[in-house]
């Protein structure tokens, strides 16, 4: 392919092929960080990197890098593009994988067209972006950017009791390189929007200028198991009721908030989980997000006060563990403008936007200029097997990434 445009068939084919790796017995896509399924996905991605003639490097926390540096530009900071290939549970096939495979497609297109960059170009696949098995999310890029000690990350215990460092060794991705071994000149991440905005407004490209703050907590509500039939309501310390009050508090708080706030209780387990026993314990996770740091801090404080009062009123004890916390991030304005100009040059409608989801770009933004490109998600659905982006939108996004990469690697 030498006319300088991407090979859409190769891109779509790889997205589909990688999307079939890690299907469980029910056909659900589950490729959690550092599992055997993740290894299969990683091995497939690395095979494509080698096919493309790239140097492959893996760092100590399992981040994978495909490096195009032929021509002796090693001494120059590389242009980096990438995302992640781990998934949530029962995932779609585009989240993360699209950005990683798009970056590889851009490099292969530039290489085969005889393009001569002035600096190396790197595709990155960061470990454990989703944070479903090991918290926090965006862990690989957080460590890479120096926001988390690599030893602390490798010691992280998963929801299944596994230890990340051992799991990476088991799957053969405990690499030799020190996280951060390459400091990019700039970082661009292409991602499906995962929200409804672009589709609703009929816009082709999102030039992402910022990303909201994220607060993850694990909460354990402890009460007293008792007989469901003999215990008067006023004498109960019902952990299940306490958890339900937290869920409804968060929804009411989000709806009443003066700023865009979302809150989710994604995990909820009751013990002993018997039909006629008042729950003695409820274990839940809370994901709160607000685009403004001061407001997120306010919401965290308000939640703490609510839970203290709930505990007192209901005779419960409530413990809270912080799982992840990232501040809102503003991306590099100059890069956002380059993305807008690239979209305009192709006659593509585009708009600036905030990312509701967390991304590796927010971590790399702390060590290099970074920005993101979004393409529309059908129905705004994501973290769901129905996640979909139309093929022509996928190709359009990669062509914009290609144009941006040309500009950023020529200087
Ligand atoms: O949670 C997030 O926003 C991302 O999908 N890790
Ligand atoms: Mn993602
Ligand atoms: Mn995701």
Coordinates of C-alpha atoms and ligand atoms in Angstrom, one line a residue:
X1 CA 0.0 0.0 0.0
X2 CA 2.0 3.0 -1.2
X3 CA -0.5 5.8 -1.8
X4 CA 0.0 7.0 1.7
X5 CA -3.5 6.0 3.0
X6 CA -4.0 3.3 5.6
X7 CA -4.9 -0.3 4.9
X8 CA -8.4 -0.3 6.4
X9 CA -8.9 -4.0 5.7
X10 CA -5.8 -4.9 7.7
X11 CA -6.9 -2.6 10.6
X12 CA -10.4 -4.0 10.8
X13 CA -9.2 -7.5 10.4
X14 CA -6.8 -7.2 13.3
X15 CA -9.4 -5.5 15.5
X16 CA -11.7 -8.5 14.9
X17 CA -8.9 -11.1 15.3
X18 CA -7.8 -9.6 18.6
X19 CA -11.4 -9.2 19.6
X20 CA -11.8 -13.0 19.4
X21 CA -8.9 -13.6 21.8
X22 CA -10.0 -14.2 25.4
X23 CA -13.6 -15.4 24.7
X24 CA -14.9 -17.4 27.7
X25 CA -17.2 -20.5 27.6
X26 CA -20.2 -18.2 27.1
X27 CA -18.5 -16.3 24.3
X28 CA -18.0 -13.3 26.4
X29 CA -14.8 -11.3 25.9
X30 CA -12.8 -11.3 29.1
X31 CA -9.1 -10.4 28.7
X32 CA -8.2 -9.1 32.2
X33 CA -4.7 -7.9 32.9
X34 CA -2.0 -10.5 33.1
X35 CA -4.2 -13.5 32.6
X36 CA -3.6 -16.3 30.1
X37 CA -6.1 -14.6 27.8
X38 CA -4.1 -11.3 28.1
X39 CA -1.0 -13.3 27.2
X40 CA -2.7 -14.6 24.1
X41 CA -3.7 -11.0 23.1
X42 CA -0.2 -9.7 23.9
X43 CA 1.5 -12.5 21.9
X44 CA -0.7 -11.8 18.9
X45 CA 0.0 -8.0 19.1
X46 CA 3.8 -8.7 19.4
X47 CA 3.7 -11.0 16.3
X48 CA 2.2 -8.1 14.4
X49 CA 4.9 -5.7 15.7
X50 CA 7.6 -8.2 14.4
X51 CA 5.8 -8.6 11.1
X52 CA 6.0 -4.8 10.8
X53 CA 9.7 -4.9 11.4
X54 CA 9.6 -3.0 14.6
X55 CA 11.9 -3.4 17.6
X56 CA 9.9 -4.8 20.5
X57 CA 10.5 -3.7 24.1
X58 CA 8.7 -4.7 27.3
X59 CA 9.2 -2.9 30.6
X60 CA 9.1 -4.3 34.1
X61 CA 5.3 -3.7 34.5
X62 CA 4.6 -5.4 31.2
X63 CA 4.0 -2.3 29.0
X64 CA 4.8 -3.3 25.4
X65 CA 6.4 -1.0 22.9
X66 CA 6.9 -1.4 19.1
X67 CA 9.7 1.0 18.1
X68 CA 10.4 2.3 14.6
X69 CA 13.8 3.9 14.9
X70 CA 15.7 2.7 11.8
X71 CA 18.0 5.4 10.5
X72 CA 19.8 6.2 13.7
X73 CA 17.4 8.6 15.4
X74 CA 17.8 6.7 18.6
X75 CA 19.0 9.8 20.4
X76 CA 15.8 11.7 19.7
X77 CA 12.6 11.5 21.9
X78 CA 10.1 9.4 20.0
X79 CA 6.5 10.3 19.0
X80 CA 4.4 7.8 20.9
X81 CA 0.9 6.6 20.1
X82 CA -1.0 3.8 21.8
X83 CA -3.6 2.7 24.3
X84 CA -4.3 -0.7 26.0
X85 CA -5.4 -4.2 25.0
X86 CA -6.7 -5.5 28.3
X87 CA -10.4 -5.5 28.7
X88 CA -13.2 -5.3 31.2
X89 CA -15.6 -8.3 31.8
X90 CA -17.9 -9.1 28.8
X91 CA -16.2 -6.3 26.9
X92 CA -16.5 -4.9 23.4
X93 CA -13.7 -5.3 20.9
X94 CA -12.8 -1.6 20.3
X95 CA -12.0 -0.1 23.7
X96 CA -8.2 0.3 23.8
X97 CA -7.5 -2.2 21.0
X98 CA -8.5 0.3 18.4
X99 CA -6.0 2.9 19.5
X100 CA -3.1 0.4 19.7
X101 CA -3.8 -1.2 16.3
X102 CA -4.4 2.2 14.8
X103 CA -1.0 3.3 15.9
X104 CA 0.6 0.2 14.4
X105 CA -1.4 0.7 11.2
X106 CA -0.1 4.3 11.0
X107 CA 3.5 3.2 11.5
X108 CA 3.2 0.5 8.9
X109 CA 1.6 2.9 6.4
X110 CA 4.3 5.5 6.9
X111 CA 7.1 2.9 6.6
X112 CA 5.7 1.4 3.4
X113 CA 5.1 4.8 1.8
X114 CA 8.8 5.7 2.2
X115 CA 8.1 8.4 4.7
X116 CA 11.3 9.5 6.6
X117 CA 10.4 10.7 10.1
X118 CA 12.9 12.9 12.0
X119 CA 12.4 11.0 15.1
X120 CA 11.6 7.4 16.2
X121 CA 7.9 6.5 16.3
X122 CA 6.6 4.1 18.9
X123 CA 3.3 2.2 19.5
X124 CA 2.6 1.4 23.1
X125 CA 0.2 -1.1 24.7
X126 CA 0.0 -0.2 28.4
X127 CA -0.6 -2.9 31.1
X128 CA -3.8 -3.0 33.1
X129 CA -5.6 0.1 31.9
X130 CA -9.0 -1.2 33.0
X131 CA -8.1 -1.9 36.6
X132 CA -10.8 -4.6 36.9
X133 CA -8.4 -7.3 38.3
X134 CA -5.7 -5.1 39.8
X135 CA -6.4 -1.5 41.0
X136 CA -5.8 1.2 40.2
X137 CA -6.8 1.6 36.6
X138 CA -4.4 3.0 34.1
X139 CA -1.7 1.2 36.2
X140 CA 0.8 0.5 33.5
X141 CA 0.9 4.1 32.2
X142 CA 0.8 5.5 35.8
X143 CA 3.9 3.5 36.6
X144 CA 5.5 4.5 33.3
X145 CA 4.9 8.1 34.1
X146 CA 6.4 7.8 37.6
X147 CA 3.0 8.2 39.4
X148 CA 3.3 4.8 41.1
X149 CA 6.4 2.9 42.2
X150 CA 7.0 -0.2 40.0
X151 CA 7.6 -2.4 43.0
X152 CA 4.3 -1.3 44.6
X153 CA 2.5 -2.1 41.3
X154 CA 4.2 -5.5 41.0
X155 CA 3.1 -6.3 44.5
X156 CA -0.5 -5.4 43.8
X157 CA -3.0 -8.1 44.8
X158 CA -5.9 -8.8 42.4
X159 CA -9.5 -9.4 43.1
X160 CA -8.7 -13.1 42.7
X161 CA -5.8 -12.9 45.2
X162 CA -3.1 -13.1 42.4
X163 CA 0.0 -10.9 42.6
X164 CA 0.7 -8.8 39.5
X165 CA 4.4 -9.4 39.4
X166 CA 4.0 -13.1 39.5
X167 CA 1.3 -13.1 36.9
X168 CA 3.4 -11.0 34.5
X169 CA 6.3 -13.5 35.0
X170 CA 3.9 -16.4 34.4
X171 CA 2.7 -14.9 31.1
X172 CA 6.2 -13.9 30.0
X173 CA 5.8 -10.2 30.2
X174 CA 7.9 -9.2 33.1
X175 CA 10.2 -7.2 30.8
X176 CA 13.7 -5.8 31.5
X177 CA 13.2 -2.2 30.7
X178 CA 12.7 0.4 33.4
X179 CA 9.2 2.0 33.1
X180 CA 9.8 5.4 31.6
X181 CA 12.8 4.3 29.6
X182 CA 11.5 6.3 26.6
X183 CA 10.3 9.8 27.2
X184 CA 8.0 10.7 24.3
X185 CA 8.2 14.1 22.5
X186 CA 4.4 13.8 22.4
X187 CA 1.7 11.2 22.9
X188 CA -1.5 10.8 20.9
X189 CA -4.2 8.3 21.8
X190 CA -7.0 7.4 19.4
X191 CA -10.0 5.9 21.2
X192 CA -13.7 5.2 20.6
X193 CA -15.6 7.9 22.5
X194 CA -17.5 5.4 24.6
X195 CA -20.2 8.1 25.1
X196 CA -23.1 9.5 23.1
X197 CA -21.9 13.0 22.1
X198 CA -20.3 12.6 18.7
X199 CA -23.0 10.3 17.3
X200 CA -25.8 12.6 18.7
X201 CA -24.3 15.7 17.1
X202 CA -23.3 13.9 13.9
X203 CA -19.6 14.8 14.3
X204 CA -16.8 12.7 12.9
X205 CA -13.9 13.6 15.2
X206 CA -13.5 14.5 18.8
X207 CA -10.4 16.6 19.7
X208 CA -10.2 15.7 23.4
X209 CA -9.0 18.7 25.5
X210 CA -9.4 17.3 29.0
X211 CA -10.4 14.3 31.1
X212 CA -12.4 14.2 34.3
X213 CA -11.2 13.3 37.8
X214 CA -11.8 9.7 39.0
X215 CA -12.2 8.4 42.6
X216 CA -12.5 4.7 43.2
X217 CA -13.2 3.2 46.6
X218 CA -13.9 -0.2 48.1
X219 CA -16.4 0.0 50.9
X220 CA -17.2 -2.8 53.5
X221 CA -20.4 -2.3 55.4
X222 CA -20.5 -4.6 58.5
X223 CA -23.7 -5.3 60.4
X224 CA -25.2 -8.2 62.3
X225 CA -26.5 -11.4 60.7
X226 CA -29.9 -12.2 62.2
X227 CA -33.1 -14.0 61.6
X228 CA -35.2 -12.5 58.8
X229 CA -38.4 -13.5 60.4
X230 CA -37.9 -12.8 64.1
X231 CA -35.9 -9.6 64.1
X232 CA -38.0 -6.4 64.3
X233 CA -36.9 -3.7 61.8
X234 CA -35.9 -1.3 64.5
X235 CA -33.5 -3.9 66.0
X236 CA -31.6 -4.6 62.7
X237 CA -28.0 -3.8 61.8
X238 CA -28.7 -4.7 58.1
X239 CA -25.5 -4.3 56.0
X240 CA -27.6 -4.9 52.8
X241 CA -29.8 -1.9 53.7
X242 CA -26.7 0.2 54.4
X243 CA -25.3 -0.7 50.9
X244 CA -28.7 0.2 49.3
X245 CA -28.7 3.5 51.0
X246 CA -25.2 4.3 49.7
X247 CA -26.3 3.4 46.1
X248 CA -29.4 5.6 46.3
X249 CA -27.4 8.4 48.0
X250 CA -24.9 8.4 45.1
X251 CA -27.6 8.6 42.4
X252 CA -29.4 11.4 44.2
X253 CA -26.1 13.3 44.6
X254 CA -25.2 13.0 41.0
X255 CA -28.6 14.1 39.8
X256 CA -28.6 17.1 42.2
X257 CA -25.0 18.1 41.4
X258 CA -24.4 21.6 39.9
X259 CA -21.5 20.1 37.8
X260 CA -21.4 17.1 35.6
X261 CA -21.0 14.2 38.1
X262 CA -21.4 10.5 37.7
X263 CA -21.3 7.8 40.3
X264 CA -21.4 4.0 40.0
X265 CA -21.6 1.0 42.3
X266 CA -20.2 -1.6 39.9
X267 CA -19.5 -4.4 42.4
X268 CA -21.8 -5.4 45.3
X269 CA -21.6 -8.6 47.3
X270 CA -23.7 -9.6 50.3
X271 CA -22.8 -12.1 53.0
X272 CA -23.9 -14.7 54.0
X273 CA -26.2 -14.2 51.0
X274 CA -29.1 -16.4 52.3
X275 CA -32.7 -15.6 51.6
X276 CA -33.7 -15.6 55.3
X277 CA -30.6 -14.0 56.9
X278 CA -30.1 -10.3 57.4
X279 CA -26.8 -9.5 55.7
X280 CA -23.9 -9.2 58.1
X281 CA -21.6 -7.7 55.4
X282 CA -21.9 -5.8 52.1
X283 CA -18.8 -5.2 50.0
X284 CA -19.1 -2.7 47.3
X285 CA -17.1 -0.5 45.0
X286 CA -17.7 3.2 44.3
X287 CA -16.6 5.0 41.1
X288 CA -17.2 8.7 41.3
X289 CA -16.2 11.2 38.5
X290 CA -16.3 14.9 38.2
X291 CA -14.4 17.2 35.7
X292 CA -13.3 19.6 38.5
X293 CA -10.9 18.7 41.3
X294 CA -12.5 20.9 43.9
X295 CA -15.9 19.5 43.3
X296 CA -14.6 15.9 43.4
X297 CA -13.0 16.6 46.7
X298 CA -16.3 18.0 48.0
X299 CA -18.2 14.9 46.8
X300 CA -15.6 12.6 48.5
X301 CA -16.0 14.6 51.8
X302 CA -19.8 14.6 51.5
X303 CA -19.8 10.8 50.9
X304 CA -17.7 10.2 54.0
X305 CA -20.0 12.3 56.1
X306 CA -23.0 10.5 54.8
X307 CA -21.5 7.1 55.5
X308 CA -20.5 8.2 59.1
X309 CA -24.1 9.2 59.8
X310 CA -25.5 6.1 58.2
X311 CA -23.3 3.9 60.3
X312 CA -24.4 5.7 63.4
X313 CA -28.1 5.6 62.6
X314 CA -28.1 1.9 61.5
X315 CA -25.7 0.4 64.0
X316 CA -23.2 -0.4 61.2
X317 CA -19.5 -0.1 60.9
X318 CA -18.2 1.1 57.5
X319 CA -14.6 0.8 56.3
X320 CA -13.3 2.6 53.2
X321 CA -10.3 1.7 51.1
X322 CA -9.1 4.0 48.3
X323 CA -8.5 2.0 45.1
X324 CA -7.7 4.7 42.6
X325 CA -7.6 8.5 42.5
X326 CA -6.7 10.6 39.5
X327 CA -7.2 14.4 39.1
X328 CA -8.8 16.0 36.1
X329 CA -6.2 16.4 33.3
X330 CA -6.0 19.2 30.7
X331 CA -4.3 17.9 27.5
X332 CA -1.8 19.9 25.4
X333 CA -3.6 22.7 23.6
X334 CA -1.1 22.8 20.7
X335 CA -1.7 19.1 20.1
X336 CA -5.4 19.6 20.3
X337 CA -5.2 22.3 17.6
X338 CA -3.1 20.0 15.4
X339 CA -5.8 17.4 15.7
X340 CA -8.5 20.0 14.8
X341 CA -6.4 21.2 11.8
X342 CA -5.9 17.6 10.6
X343 CA -9.7 17.0 10.8
X344 CA -10.5 20.2 9.0
X345 CA -7.9 19.5 6.3
X346 CA -9.9 16.3 5.5
X347 CA -13.1 18.2 5.6
X348 CA -14.2 16.3 8.7
X349 CA -16.6 17.8 11.3
X350 CA -15.0 18.0 14.7
X351 CA -15.4 19.4 18.2
X352 CA -13.5 19.8 21.4
X353 CA -14.6 17.6 24.2
X354 CA -14.0 16.2 27.6
X355 CA -13.3 12.5 28.1
X356 CA -15.7 10.9 30.6
X357 CA -13.5 7.7 30.6
X358 CA -10.0 7.4 32.0
X359 CA -7.2 6.8 29.6
X360 CA -3.5 6.1 29.5
X361 CA -3.1 9.6 27.9
X362 CA -4.0 11.2 31.2
X363 CA -1.0 9.5 32.8
X364 CA 1.5 10.1 29.9
X365 CA 0.3 13.8 30.0
X366 CA 2.3 14.2 33.2
X367 CA 5.6 13.5 31.4
X368 CA 5.0 14.7 27.8
X369 CA 2.5 16.8 25.8
X370 CA -0.5 14.5 25.2
X371 CA -3.9 14.6 23.6
X372 CA -6.6 12.3 22.3
X373 CA -8.7 11.8 19.2
X374 CA -12.2 10.3 19.6
X375 CA -14.5 8.7 17.0
X376 CA -18.2 8.1 17.5
X377 CA -19.6 5.1 19.4
X378 CA -22.9 3.7 18.2
X379 CA -25.5 4.4 20.8
X380 CA -22.7 5.7 23.1
X381 CA -22.3 2.1 24.4
X382 CA -19.1 0.8 25.8
X383 CA -17.9 -1.8 28.4
X384 CA -20.5 -3.9 26.8
X385 CA -20.4 -6.5 23.9
X386 CA -22.7 -4.2 21.9
X387 CA -19.8 -1.6 21.7
X388 CA -19.5 -0.6 18.1
X389 CA -18.0 2.0 15.8
X390 CA -18.8 2.0 12.1
X391 CA -16.0 0.9 9.9
X392 CA -15.7 4.1 8.0
X393 CA -15.5 6.0 11.3
X394 CA -12.7 3.7 12.4
X395 CA -10.8 4.3 9.2
X396 CA -11.4 8.1 9.4
X397 CA -10.0 8.2 12.9
X398 CA -6.8 6.4 11.8
X399 CA -6.3 8.7 8.8
X400 CA -6.5 11.7 11.1
X401 CA -4.0 10.0 13.4
X402 CA -1.8 9.4 10.4
X403 CA -1.8 13.0 9.4
X404 CA -1.1 14.1 13.0
X405 CA 1.7 11.6 13.2
X406 CA 3.3 12.9 10.0
X407 CA 3.3 16.4 11.4
X408 CA 4.6 15.4 14.9
X409 CA 7.4 13.2 13.6
X410 CA 8.8 15.6 10.9
X411 CA 10.1 18.1 13.4
Ligands
LIG1 O1 -12.5 3.4 34.0 C1 -12.2 3.9 32.9 O2 -12.7 5.0 32.6 C2 -11.4 3.2 31.9 O3 -12.2 2.4 31.1 N1 -10.4 2.4 32.5
LIG2 MN1 -9.9 2.3 27.1
LIG3 MN1 -12.3 0.8 29.2

